[in-house]
Amino acid sequence: MTTEYRRILLDGNAVDVRREGETLVAGDGRTVAIADATHLPPVTPSKIVCVHLNYSSRVEEMMTKLPPAPTYFHKPVSALNAHESAVVRPQGCKWLNYEGEIAIVIGRTARNISPEEAGDYIRGYSIGNDYGLHDFRDTDSGSMLRVKGADTLCPVGPGIVEGWDFHDKRIRTIVNGEVRQDGNTNEMKWDMHYLVADIARTITLQPGDILMSGTPAISRTVYPGDVVEVEVEGLGTLRNHIVEGPTPIRSDVGAQPTESEEVLSTAKGGDWEFRGIRKPDLSNTH
């Protein structure tokens, strides 16, 4: 049996609520209809860790091979965003891509545990969208900091589902009503328990920490005005809309957006064999 918890803004305060049908119930008995709720991120993590490649369809699409063990990157906690909130594409950037994922939420302090033990340290699961600004991929392809770390680029929600079995579950990303990604957790090379145990070998995981578990094939660019939904069997639907930010990327500091073959192949898909061969097109710089 599963139970879903959410965090909403209720009478001006952040309140944890339990879902009962289409109603959210606070601990003191106050209720609000889901359709009327203002959602907040369901947890406050100390860290957000993401795995690079994990789904076989994504590996095949990119014409590559998985490494012997997972590789990871960080999204800053300042990137955290909520269900039904805006995802902001900064002015001067073109290549904002979605990546529908399942978010693992830690429930107990975890350090040096086995994969067999890891399930006892997971509170539950949520839905995430690991957005990336591929305009910065030429400069941050290693750390992914500016690619994946901009404000609002990590919506998680709408809630946390406890007691959910991650095996053989469908995951889809839908843009303006059209299915773009359609995968299954059976594609994962490394499952949820393995990922938690792997990170916890050397990094202490705290309650509320989030691990993003990878995305299936067909991550593509979205634009201001688009509505993006990530739907996971048994977890519900995370919905966000894309807007353009009010201020441009500053031109007097730091690397500027580019349109190299690396950027375009990653953002648009295809032509993976030409990645890195052609020189960057700097016409998008400021």
PDB file of C-alpha atoms in Angstrom:
ATOM      1  CA  MET A   1       0.000   0.000   0.000  1.00  0.00           C
ATOM      2  CA  THR A   2       1.309   3.447  -0.917  1.00  0.00           C
ATOM      3  CA  THR A   3       0.821   6.773   0.850  1.00  0.00           C
ATOM      4  CA  GLU A   4       1.474  10.162  -0.726  1.00  0.00           C
ATOM      5  CA  TYR A   5       2.615  13.275   1.126  1.00  0.00           C
ATOM      6  CA  ARG A   6       2.958  16.776  -0.272  1.00  0.00           C
ATOM      7  CA  ARG A   7       4.128  20.154   0.968  1.00  0.00           C
ATOM      8  CA  ILE A   8       1.924  23.132   0.150  1.00  0.00           C
ATOM      9  CA  LEU A   9       1.473  26.765   1.079  1.00  0.00           C
ATOM     10  CA  LEU A  10      -1.482  26.869   3.469  1.00  0.00           C
ATOM     11  CA  ASP A  11      -2.570  30.131   5.079  1.00  0.00           C
ATOM     12  CA  GLY A  12       0.861  31.582   4.403  1.00  0.00           C
ATOM     13  CA  ASN A  13       2.867  28.689   5.860  1.00  0.00           C
ATOM     14  CA  ALA A  14       4.671  25.669   4.434  1.00  0.00           C
ATOM     15  CA  VAL A  15       2.620  22.694   5.599  1.00  0.00           C
ATOM     16  CA  ASP A  16       3.091  18.953   5.065  1.00  0.00           C
ATOM     17  CA  VAL A  17      -0.142  17.274   3.998  1.00  0.00           C
ATOM     18  CA  ARG A  18      -1.354  13.786   3.180  1.00  0.00           C
ATOM     19  CA  ARG A  19      -3.249  13.055   0.008  1.00  0.00           C
ATOM     20  CA  GLU A  20      -6.711  11.531   0.325  1.00  0.00           C
ATOM     21  CA  GLY A  21      -8.220  11.205  -3.137  1.00  0.00           C
ATOM     22  CA  GLU A  22      -8.369  14.701  -4.617  1.00  0.00           C
ATOM     23  CA  THR A  23      -8.039  16.367  -1.203  1.00  0.00           C
ATOM     24  CA  LEU A  24      -4.936  17.268   0.805  1.00  0.00           C
ATOM     25  CA  VAL A  25      -5.245  16.948   4.581  1.00  0.00           C
ATOM     26  CA  ALA A  26      -2.995  18.726   7.084  1.00  0.00           C
ATOM     27  CA  GLY A  27      -2.122  17.247  10.470  1.00  0.00           C
ATOM     28  CA  ASP A  28      -4.515  19.638  12.218  1.00  0.00           C
ATOM     29  CA  GLY A  29      -7.412  18.611   9.993  1.00  0.00           C
ATOM     30  CA  ARG A  30      -7.446  21.537   7.566  1.00  0.00           C
ATOM     31  CA  THR A  31      -8.132  20.480   3.978  1.00  0.00           C
ATOM     32  CA  VAL A  32      -7.573  21.885   0.520  1.00  0.00           C
ATOM     33  CA  ALA A  33      -8.491  20.514  -2.885  1.00  0.00           C
ATOM     34  CA  ILE A  34      -5.482  19.471  -4.960  1.00  0.00           C
ATOM     35  CA  ALA A  35      -6.675  21.724  -7.781  1.00  0.00           C
ATOM     36  CA  ASP A  36      -6.581  24.741  -5.434  1.00  0.00           C
ATOM     37  CA  ALA A  37      -3.266  24.011  -3.720  1.00  0.00           C
ATOM     38  CA  THR A  38      -0.061  26.004  -4.139  1.00  0.00           C
ATOM     39  CA  HIS A  39       2.633  23.346  -4.197  1.00  0.00           C
ATOM     40  CA  LEU A  40       6.112  23.617  -2.734  1.00  0.00           C
ATOM     41  CA  PRO A  41       9.014  21.199  -3.228  1.00  0.00           C
ATOM     42  CA  PRO A  42       8.068  18.161  -1.134  1.00  0.00           C
ATOM     43  CA  VAL A  43      11.366  18.160   0.819  1.00  0.00           C
ATOM     44  CA  THR A  44      14.258  20.480   1.660  1.00  0.00           C
ATOM     45  CA  PRO A  45      17.399  18.578   0.638  1.00  0.00           C
ATOM     46  CA  SER A  46      20.949  19.303   1.699  1.00  0.00           C
ATOM     47  CA  LYS A  47      22.098  17.963  -1.673  1.00  0.00           C
ATOM     48  CA  ILE A  48      20.744  16.905  -5.070  1.00  0.00           C
ATOM     49  CA  VAL A  49      22.822  14.202  -6.795  1.00  0.00           C
ATOM     50  CA  CYS A  50      22.126  13.134 -10.385  1.00  0.00           C
ATOM     51  CA  VAL A  51      23.337  10.153 -12.377  1.00  0.00           C
ATOM     52  CA  HIS A  52      24.544  10.874 -15.931  1.00  0.00           C
ATOM     53  CA  LEU A  53      23.435   7.804 -17.911  1.00  0.00           C
ATOM     54  CA  ASN A  54      21.346   4.887 -16.672  1.00  0.00           C
ATOM     55  CA  TYR A  55      18.545   4.002 -19.149  1.00  0.00           C
ATOM     56  CA  SER A  56      19.471   1.695 -22.029  1.00  0.00           C
ATOM     57  CA  SER A  57      17.353   3.638 -24.551  1.00  0.00           C
ATOM     58  CA  ARG A  58      19.287   6.831 -23.773  1.00  0.00           C
ATOM     59  CA  VAL A  59      22.621   5.048 -24.081  1.00  0.00           C
ATOM     60  CA  GLU A  60      21.638   3.607 -27.462  1.00  0.00           C
ATOM     61  CA  GLU A  61      20.316   6.960 -28.668  1.00  0.00           C
ATOM     62  CA  MET A  62      23.619   8.654 -27.830  1.00  0.00           C
ATOM     63  CA  MET A  63      25.627   5.927 -29.596  1.00  0.00           C
ATOM     64  CA  THR A  64      27.788   5.351 -26.537  1.00  0.00           C
ATOM     65  CA  LYS A  65      28.467   2.765 -23.837  1.00  0.00           C
ATOM     66  CA  LEU A  66      27.898   2.833 -20.123  1.00  0.00           C
ATOM     67  CA  PRO A  67      30.956   3.169 -17.895  1.00  0.00           C
ATOM     68  CA  PRO A  68      31.779   0.325 -15.468  1.00  0.00           C
ATOM     69  CA  ALA A  69      30.031   2.237 -12.668  1.00  0.00           C
ATOM     70  CA  PRO A  70      27.635   5.190 -12.517  1.00  0.00           C
ATOM     71  CA  THR A  71      28.966   8.732 -12.824  1.00  0.00           C
ATOM     72  CA  TYR A  72      27.264  11.680 -11.164  1.00  0.00           C
ATOM     73  CA  PHE A  73      26.929  15.450 -10.978  1.00  0.00           C
ATOM     74  CA  HIS A  74      25.360  17.920  -8.564  1.00  0.00           C
ATOM     75  CA  LYS A  75      22.450  20.280  -9.007  1.00  0.00           C
ATOM     76  CA  PRO A  76      22.583  23.122  -6.430  1.00  0.00           C
ATOM     77  CA  VAL A  77      19.705  23.174  -3.965  1.00  0.00           C
ATOM     78  CA  SER A  78      18.951  26.677  -5.295  1.00  0.00           C
ATOM     79  CA  ALA A  79      17.779  24.978  -8.511  1.00  0.00           C
ATOM     80  CA  LEU A  80      14.934  23.245  -6.634  1.00  0.00           C
ATOM     81  CA  ASN A  81      11.471  24.001  -7.964  1.00  0.00           C
ATOM     82  CA  ALA A  82       7.914  22.758  -7.438  1.00  0.00           C
ATOM     83  CA  HIS A  83       4.927  21.234  -9.231  1.00  0.00           C
ATOM     84  CA  GLU A  84       2.973  23.752 -11.368  1.00  0.00           C
ATOM     85  CA  SER A  85       5.782  26.341 -11.116  1.00  0.00           C
ATOM     86  CA  ALA A  86       7.620  28.162 -13.899  1.00  0.00           C
ATOM     87  CA  VAL A  87      10.941  26.914 -15.256  1.00  0.00           C
ATOM     88  CA  VAL A  88      12.962  29.955 -16.344  1.00  0.00           C
ATOM     89  CA  ARG A  89      15.095  30.001 -19.486  1.00  0.00           C
ATOM     90  CA  PRO A  90      17.529  32.931 -19.146  1.00  0.00           C
ATOM     91  CA  GLN A  91      17.573  35.512 -21.914  1.00  0.00           C
ATOM     92  CA  GLY A  92      20.376  34.734 -24.337  1.00  0.00           C
ATOM     93  CA  CYS A  93      19.966  30.973 -24.027  1.00  0.00           C
ATOM     94  CA  LYS A  94      18.224  28.786 -26.619  1.00  0.00           C
ATOM     95  CA  TRP A  95      18.807  25.153 -25.717  1.00  0.00           C
ATOM     96  CA  LEU A  96      16.777  24.275 -22.624  1.00  0.00           C
ATOM     97  CA  ASN A  97      16.045  20.530 -22.552  1.00  0.00           C
ATOM     98  CA  TYR A  98      13.791  18.436 -20.316  1.00  0.00           C
ATOM     99  CA  GLU A  99      14.799  15.091 -18.811  1.00  0.00           C
ATOM    100  CA  GLY A 100      11.980  13.259 -17.045  1.00  0.00           C
ATOM    101  CA  GLU A 101      13.269  11.260 -14.088  1.00  0.00           C
ATOM    102  CA  ILE A 102      12.347   9.483 -10.866  1.00  0.00           C
ATOM    103  CA  ALA A 103      13.637  11.171  -7.732  1.00  0.00           C
ATOM    104  CA  ILE A 104      14.778   9.051  -4.795  1.00  0.00           C
ATOM    105  CA  VAL A 105      14.134  10.742  -1.448  1.00  0.00           C
ATOM    106  CA  ILE A 106      16.306   9.731   1.508  1.00  0.00           C
ATOM    107  CA  GLY A 107      14.540   9.093   4.816  1.00  0.00           C
ATOM    108  CA  ARG A 108      17.382   8.153   7.206  1.00  0.00           C
ATOM    109  CA  THR A 109      21.019   9.146   7.487  1.00  0.00           C
ATOM    110  CA  ALA A 110      22.889   6.734   5.208  1.00  0.00           C
ATOM    111  CA  ARG A 111      26.615   6.022   5.157  1.00  0.00           C
ATOM    112  CA  ASN A 112      28.504   2.902   4.035  1.00  0.00           C
ATOM    113  CA  ILE A 113      25.479   0.701   3.426  1.00  0.00           C
ATOM    114  CA  SER A 114      24.972  -2.210   1.031  1.00  0.00           C
ATOM    115  CA  PRO A 115      22.480  -2.207  -1.854  1.00  0.00           C
ATOM    116  CA  GLU A 116      20.498  -4.804   0.084  1.00  0.00           C
ATOM    117  CA  GLU A 117      20.194  -2.372   3.000  1.00  0.00           C
ATOM    118  CA  ALA A 118      19.531   0.750   0.939  1.00  0.00           C
ATOM    119  CA  GLY A 119      15.756   0.342   0.763  1.00  0.00           C
ATOM    120  CA  ASP A 120      15.559   0.865   4.531  1.00  0.00           C
ATOM    121  CA  TYR A 121      17.094   4.325   4.078  1.00  0.00           C
ATOM    122  CA  ILE A 122      14.752   5.512   1.326  1.00  0.00           C
ATOM    123  CA  ARG A 123      11.694   7.426   2.495  1.00  0.00           C
ATOM    124  CA  GLY A 124       9.962   7.248  -0.855  1.00  0.00           C
ATOM    125  CA  TYR A 125       9.954   8.451  -4.441  1.00  0.00           C
ATOM    126  CA  SER A 126       8.936  11.547  -6.338  1.00  0.00           C
ATOM    127  CA  ILE A 127       9.071  12.802  -9.915  1.00  0.00           C
ATOM    128  CA  GLY A 128      11.803  15.124 -11.128  1.00  0.00           C
ATOM    129  CA  ASN A 129      12.696  16.959 -14.307  1.00  0.00           C
ATOM    130  CA  ASP A 130      16.440  17.425 -14.739  1.00  0.00           C
ATOM    131  CA  TYR A 131      16.382  20.469 -17.020  1.00  0.00           C
ATOM    132  CA  GLY A 132      19.625  21.519 -18.685  1.00  0.00           C
ATOM    133  CA  LEU A 133      20.854  24.656 -20.444  1.00  0.00           C
ATOM    134  CA  HIS A 134      22.990  23.048 -23.106  1.00  0.00           C
ATOM    135  CA  ASP A 135      24.165  26.475 -24.257  1.00  0.00           C
ATOM    136  CA  PHE A 136      26.892  26.071 -21.610  1.00  0.00           C
ATOM    137  CA  ARG A 137      27.829  22.511 -22.451  1.00  0.00           C
ATOM    138  CA  ASP A 138      31.109  23.502 -24.133  1.00  0.00           C
ATOM    139  CA  THR A 139      32.448  25.006 -20.915  1.00  0.00           C
ATOM    140  CA  ASP A 140      30.746  22.950 -18.192  1.00  0.00           C
ATOM    141  CA  SER A 141      30.499  19.489 -19.758  1.00  0.00           C
ATOM    142  CA  GLY A 142      32.508  18.034 -16.868  1.00  0.00           C
ATOM    143  CA  SER A 143      30.879  19.624 -13.844  1.00  0.00           C
ATOM    144  CA  MET A 144      27.513  20.355 -15.529  1.00  0.00           C
ATOM    145  CA  LEU A 145      27.177  23.242 -13.055  1.00  0.00           C
ATOM    146  CA  ARG A 146      25.856  25.928 -15.392  1.00  0.00           C
ATOM    147  CA  VAL A 147      24.241  23.362 -17.694  1.00  0.00           C
ATOM    148  CA  LYS A 148      22.094  21.804 -14.965  1.00  0.00           C
ATOM    149  CA  GLY A 149      22.380  24.178 -12.004  1.00  0.00           C
ATOM    150  CA  ALA A 150      20.530  27.375 -12.932  1.00  0.00           C
ATOM    151  CA  ASP A 151      17.699  28.540 -10.693  1.00  0.00           C
ATOM    152  CA  THR A 152      14.370  26.680 -11.240  1.00  0.00           C
ATOM    153  CA  LEU A 153      15.928  23.836 -13.283  1.00  0.00           C
ATOM    154  CA  CYS A 154      15.060  21.082 -10.790  1.00  0.00           C
ATOM    155  CA  PRO A 155      11.302  20.769 -10.294  1.00  0.00           C
ATOM    156  CA  VAL A 156      10.389  17.872  -7.997  1.00  0.00           C
ATOM    157  CA  GLY A 157       6.907  16.747  -7.020  1.00  0.00           C
ATOM    158  CA  PRO A 158       4.059  16.874  -6.716  1.00  0.00           C
ATOM    159  CA  GLY A 159       4.660  14.770  -3.601  1.00  0.00           C
ATOM    160  CA  ILE A 160       6.528  11.845  -2.091  1.00  0.00           C
ATOM    161  CA  VAL A 161       5.004   8.397  -2.395  1.00  0.00           C
ATOM    162  CA  GLU A 162       5.959   5.940   0.328  1.00  0.00           C
ATOM    163  CA  GLY A 163       5.712   2.180  -0.219  1.00  0.00           C
ATOM    164  CA  TRP A 164       6.097   2.426  -4.011  1.00  0.00           C
ATOM    165  CA  ASP A 165       7.807  -0.430  -5.871  1.00  0.00           C
ATOM    166  CA  PHE A 166      10.090   1.000  -8.571  1.00  0.00           C
ATOM    167  CA  HIS A 167      10.248  -2.182 -10.667  1.00  0.00           C
ATOM    168  CA  ASP A 168       8.671  -2.245 -14.153  1.00  0.00           C
ATOM    169  CA  LYS A 169       7.145   1.247 -14.023  1.00  0.00           C
ATOM    170  CA  ARG A 170       6.425   3.410 -17.041  1.00  0.00           C
ATOM    171  CA  ILE A 171       7.879   6.935 -17.246  1.00  0.00           C
ATOM    172  CA  ARG A 172       6.790   9.445 -19.883  1.00  0.00           C
ATOM    173  CA  THR A 173       7.502  13.093 -20.656  1.00  0.00           C
ATOM    174  CA  ILE A 174       4.713  14.970 -22.414  1.00  0.00           C
ATOM    175  CA  VAL A 175       5.150  18.400 -24.038  1.00  0.00           C
ATOM    176  CA  ASN A 176       2.006  20.351 -24.940  1.00  0.00           C
ATOM    177  CA  GLY A 177       0.045  17.098 -24.895  1.00  0.00           C
ATOM    178  CA  GLU A 178       2.487  15.174 -27.125  1.00  0.00           C
ATOM    179  CA  VAL A 179       4.444  12.227 -25.704  1.00  0.00           C
ATOM    180  CA  ARG A 180       8.184  12.837 -26.166  1.00  0.00           C
ATOM    181  CA  GLN A 181       9.810  10.323 -23.781  1.00  0.00           C
ATOM    182  CA  ASP A 182       8.367   6.881 -23.108  1.00  0.00           C
ATOM    183  CA  GLY A 183      10.485   4.505 -21.048  1.00  0.00           C
ATOM    184  CA  ASN A 184      10.389   1.927 -18.296  1.00  0.00           C
ATOM    185  CA  THR A 185      12.413   1.496 -15.107  1.00  0.00           C
ATOM    186  CA  ASN A 186      13.377  -1.969 -16.324  1.00  0.00           C
ATOM    187  CA  GLU A 187      15.788  -0.143 -18.673  1.00  0.00           C
ATOM    188  CA  MET A 188      17.877   1.028 -15.728  1.00  0.00           C
ATOM    189  CA  LYS A 189      21.338  -0.477 -15.507  1.00  0.00           C
ATOM    190  CA  TRP A 190      21.647   0.528 -11.852  1.00  0.00           C
ATOM    191  CA  ASP A 191      18.490   0.477  -9.757  1.00  0.00           C
ATOM    192  CA  MET A 192      17.473   2.808  -6.924  1.00  0.00           C
ATOM    193  CA  HIS A 193      19.080   0.740  -4.177  1.00  0.00           C
ATOM    194  CA  TYR A 194      22.382   0.481  -6.037  1.00  0.00           C
ATOM    195  CA  LEU A 195      22.541   4.261  -6.616  1.00  0.00           C
ATOM    196  CA  VAL A 196      21.907   5.068  -2.949  1.00  0.00           C
ATOM    197  CA  ALA A 197      24.496   2.574  -1.735  1.00  0.00           C
ATOM    198  CA  ASP A 198      27.035   3.770  -4.294  1.00  0.00           C
ATOM    199  CA  ILE A 199      26.815   7.432  -3.250  1.00  0.00           C
ATOM    200  CA  ALA A 200      26.674   6.583   0.458  1.00  0.00           C
ATOM    201  CA  ARG A 201      30.038   4.790   0.324  1.00  0.00           C
ATOM    202  CA  THR A 202      31.822   8.132   0.703  1.00  0.00           C
ATOM    203  CA  ILE A 203      29.105  10.800   0.979  1.00  0.00           C
ATOM    204  CA  THR A 204      26.734  10.881   3.933  1.00  0.00           C
ATOM    205  CA  LEU A 205      23.126  11.118   2.751  1.00  0.00           C
ATOM    206  CA  GLN A 206      20.773  13.032   5.015  1.00  0.00           C
ATOM    207  CA  PRO A 207      16.972  12.850   5.330  1.00  0.00           C
ATOM    208  CA  GLY A 208      15.425  14.839   2.511  1.00  0.00           C
ATOM    209  CA  ASP A 209      18.365  14.441   0.128  1.00  0.00           C
ATOM    210  CA  ILE A 210      17.404  13.746  -3.485  1.00  0.00           C
ATOM    211  CA  LEU A 211      19.010  11.382  -6.000  1.00  0.00           C
ATOM    212  CA  MET A 212      17.880  11.756  -9.604  1.00  0.00           C
ATOM    213  CA  SER A 213      18.011   8.321 -11.197  1.00  0.00           C
ATOM    214  CA  GLY A 214      18.423   9.001 -14.926  1.00  0.00           C
ATOM    215  CA  THR A 215      16.273   9.628 -17.990  1.00  0.00           C
ATOM    216  CA  PRO A 216      15.172   7.530 -20.999  1.00  0.00           C
ATOM    217  CA  ALA A 217      15.759   8.507 -24.631  1.00  0.00           C
ATOM    218  CA  ILE A 218      14.525  11.627 -26.433  1.00  0.00           C
ATOM    219  CA  SER A 219      15.518  14.597 -24.309  1.00  0.00           C
ATOM    220  CA  ARG A 220      14.741  17.611 -26.504  1.00  0.00           C
ATOM    221  CA  THR A 221      14.512  21.393 -26.400  1.00  0.00           C
ATOM    222  CA  VAL A 222      11.499  23.227 -25.021  1.00  0.00           C
ATOM    223  CA  TYR A 223      10.591  26.893 -25.346  1.00  0.00           C
ATOM    224  CA  PRO A 224       8.779  29.660 -23.462  1.00  0.00           C
ATOM    225  CA  GLY A 225       5.068  28.888 -23.461  1.00  0.00           C
ATOM    226  CA  ASP A 226       5.524  25.110 -23.482  1.00  0.00           C
ATOM    227  CA  VAL A 227       3.886  22.954 -20.809  1.00  0.00           C
ATOM    228  CA  VAL A 228       5.984  19.954 -19.769  1.00  0.00           C
ATOM    229  CA  GLU A 229       4.600  17.004 -17.805  1.00  0.00           C
ATOM    230  CA  VAL A 230       6.505  14.022 -16.445  1.00  0.00           C
ATOM    231  CA  GLU A 231       4.209  11.091 -15.717  1.00  0.00           C
ATOM    232  CA  VAL A 232       5.362   8.081 -13.701  1.00  0.00           C
ATOM    233  CA  GLU A 233       3.195   5.044 -13.090  1.00  0.00           C
ATOM    234  CA  GLY A 234       2.148   5.086  -9.445  1.00  0.00           C
ATOM    235  CA  LEU A 235       3.710   8.490  -8.678  1.00  0.00           C
ATOM    236  CA  GLY A 236       1.439  10.816 -10.618  1.00  0.00           C
ATOM    237  CA  THR A 237       2.303  13.781 -12.836  1.00  0.00           C
ATOM    238  CA  LEU A 238       4.759  16.648 -12.370  1.00  0.00           C
ATOM    239  CA  ARG A 239       3.723  19.663 -14.444  1.00  0.00           C
ATOM    240  CA  ASN A 240       5.654  22.853 -15.214  1.00  0.00           C
ATOM    241  CA  HIS A 241       5.618  25.617 -17.803  1.00  0.00           C
ATOM    242  CA  ILE A 242       8.541  27.355 -19.480  1.00  0.00           C
ATOM    243  CA  VAL A 243       9.052  31.119 -19.338  1.00  0.00           C
ATOM    244  CA  GLU A 244      11.818  33.436 -20.487  1.00  0.00           C
ATOM    245  CA  GLY A 245      13.713  35.214 -17.746  1.00  0.00           C
ATOM    246  CA  PRO A 246      13.481  39.011 -17.460  1.00  0.00           C
ATOM    247  CA  THR A 247      17.234  39.615 -17.611  1.00  0.00           C
ATOM    248  CA  PRO A 248      19.864  38.488 -20.139  1.00  0.00           C
ATOM    249  CA  ILE A 249      22.966  36.462 -19.395  1.00  0.00           C
ATOM    250  CA  ARG A 250      25.659  38.978 -18.451  1.00  0.00           C
ATOM    251  CA  SER A 251      28.312  39.467 -21.128  1.00  0.00           C
ATOM    252  CA  ASP A 252      30.967  41.058 -18.902  1.00  0.00           C
ATOM    253  CA  VAL A 253      31.828  37.894 -16.975  1.00  0.00           C
ATOM    254  CA  GLY A 254      32.150  34.165 -17.572  1.00  0.00           C
ATOM    255  CA  ALA A 255      31.718  31.883 -20.563  1.00  0.00           C
ATOM    256  CA  GLN A 256      28.952  32.791 -22.966  1.00  0.00           C
ATOM    257  CA  PRO A 257      26.331  30.556 -24.637  1.00  0.00           C
ATOM    258  CA  THR A 258      27.625  28.686 -27.696  1.00  0.00           C
ATOM    259  CA  GLU A 259      26.229  26.514 -30.491  1.00  0.00           C
ATOM    260  CA  SER A 260      28.922  23.924 -31.139  1.00  0.00           C
ATOM    261  CA  GLU A 261      28.185  20.487 -32.534  1.00  0.00           C
ATOM    262  CA  GLU A 262      28.342  19.239 -28.926  1.00  0.00           C
ATOM    263  CA  VAL A 263      25.610  21.698 -27.944  1.00  0.00           C
ATOM    264  CA  LEU A 264      23.372  21.095 -30.945  1.00  0.00           C
ATOM    265  CA  SER A 265      23.720  17.300 -30.978  1.00  0.00           C
ATOM    266  CA  THR A 266      22.849  17.100 -27.304  1.00  0.00           C
ATOM    267  CA  ALA A 267      19.961  19.552 -27.485  1.00  0.00           C
ATOM    268  CA  LYS A 268      18.407  18.417 -30.764  1.00  0.00           C
ATOM    269  CA  GLY A 269      19.427  14.749 -30.805  1.00  0.00           C
ATOM    270  CA  GLY A 270      21.129  12.821 -33.579  1.00  0.00           C
ATOM    271  CA  ASP A 271      24.438  13.237 -35.402  1.00  0.00           C
ATOM    272  CA  TRP A 272      26.202  11.980 -32.288  1.00  0.00           C
ATOM    273  CA  GLU A 273      29.142  10.779 -34.369  1.00  0.00           C
ATOM    274  CA  PHE A 274      29.958  14.414 -35.252  1.00  0.00           C
ATOM    275  CA  ARG A 275      30.147  15.653 -31.673  1.00  0.00           C
ATOM    276  CA  GLY A 276      33.251  17.732 -31.166  1.00  0.00           C
ATOM    277  CA  ILE A 277      34.336  17.652 -34.820  1.00  0.00           C
ATOM    278  CA  ARG A 278      32.968  20.995 -35.987  1.00  0.00           C
ATOM    279  CA  LYS A 279      34.052  24.230 -34.353  1.00  0.00           C
ATOM    280  CA  PRO A 280      31.605  26.164 -32.157  1.00  0.00           C
ATOM    281  CA  ASP A 281      29.323  28.716 -33.804  1.00  0.00           C
ATOM    282  CA  LEU A 282      29.813  31.764 -31.590  1.00  0.00           C
ATOM    283  CA  SER A 283      27.041  33.799 -33.195  1.00  0.00           C
ATOM    284  CA  ASN A 284      24.877  33.301 -30.118  1.00  0.00           C
ATOM    285  CA  THR A 285      27.417  34.931 -27.798  1.00  0.00           C
ATOM    286  CA  HIS A 286      26.953  38.398 -26.350  1.00  0.00           C
TER     287      HIS A 286
END
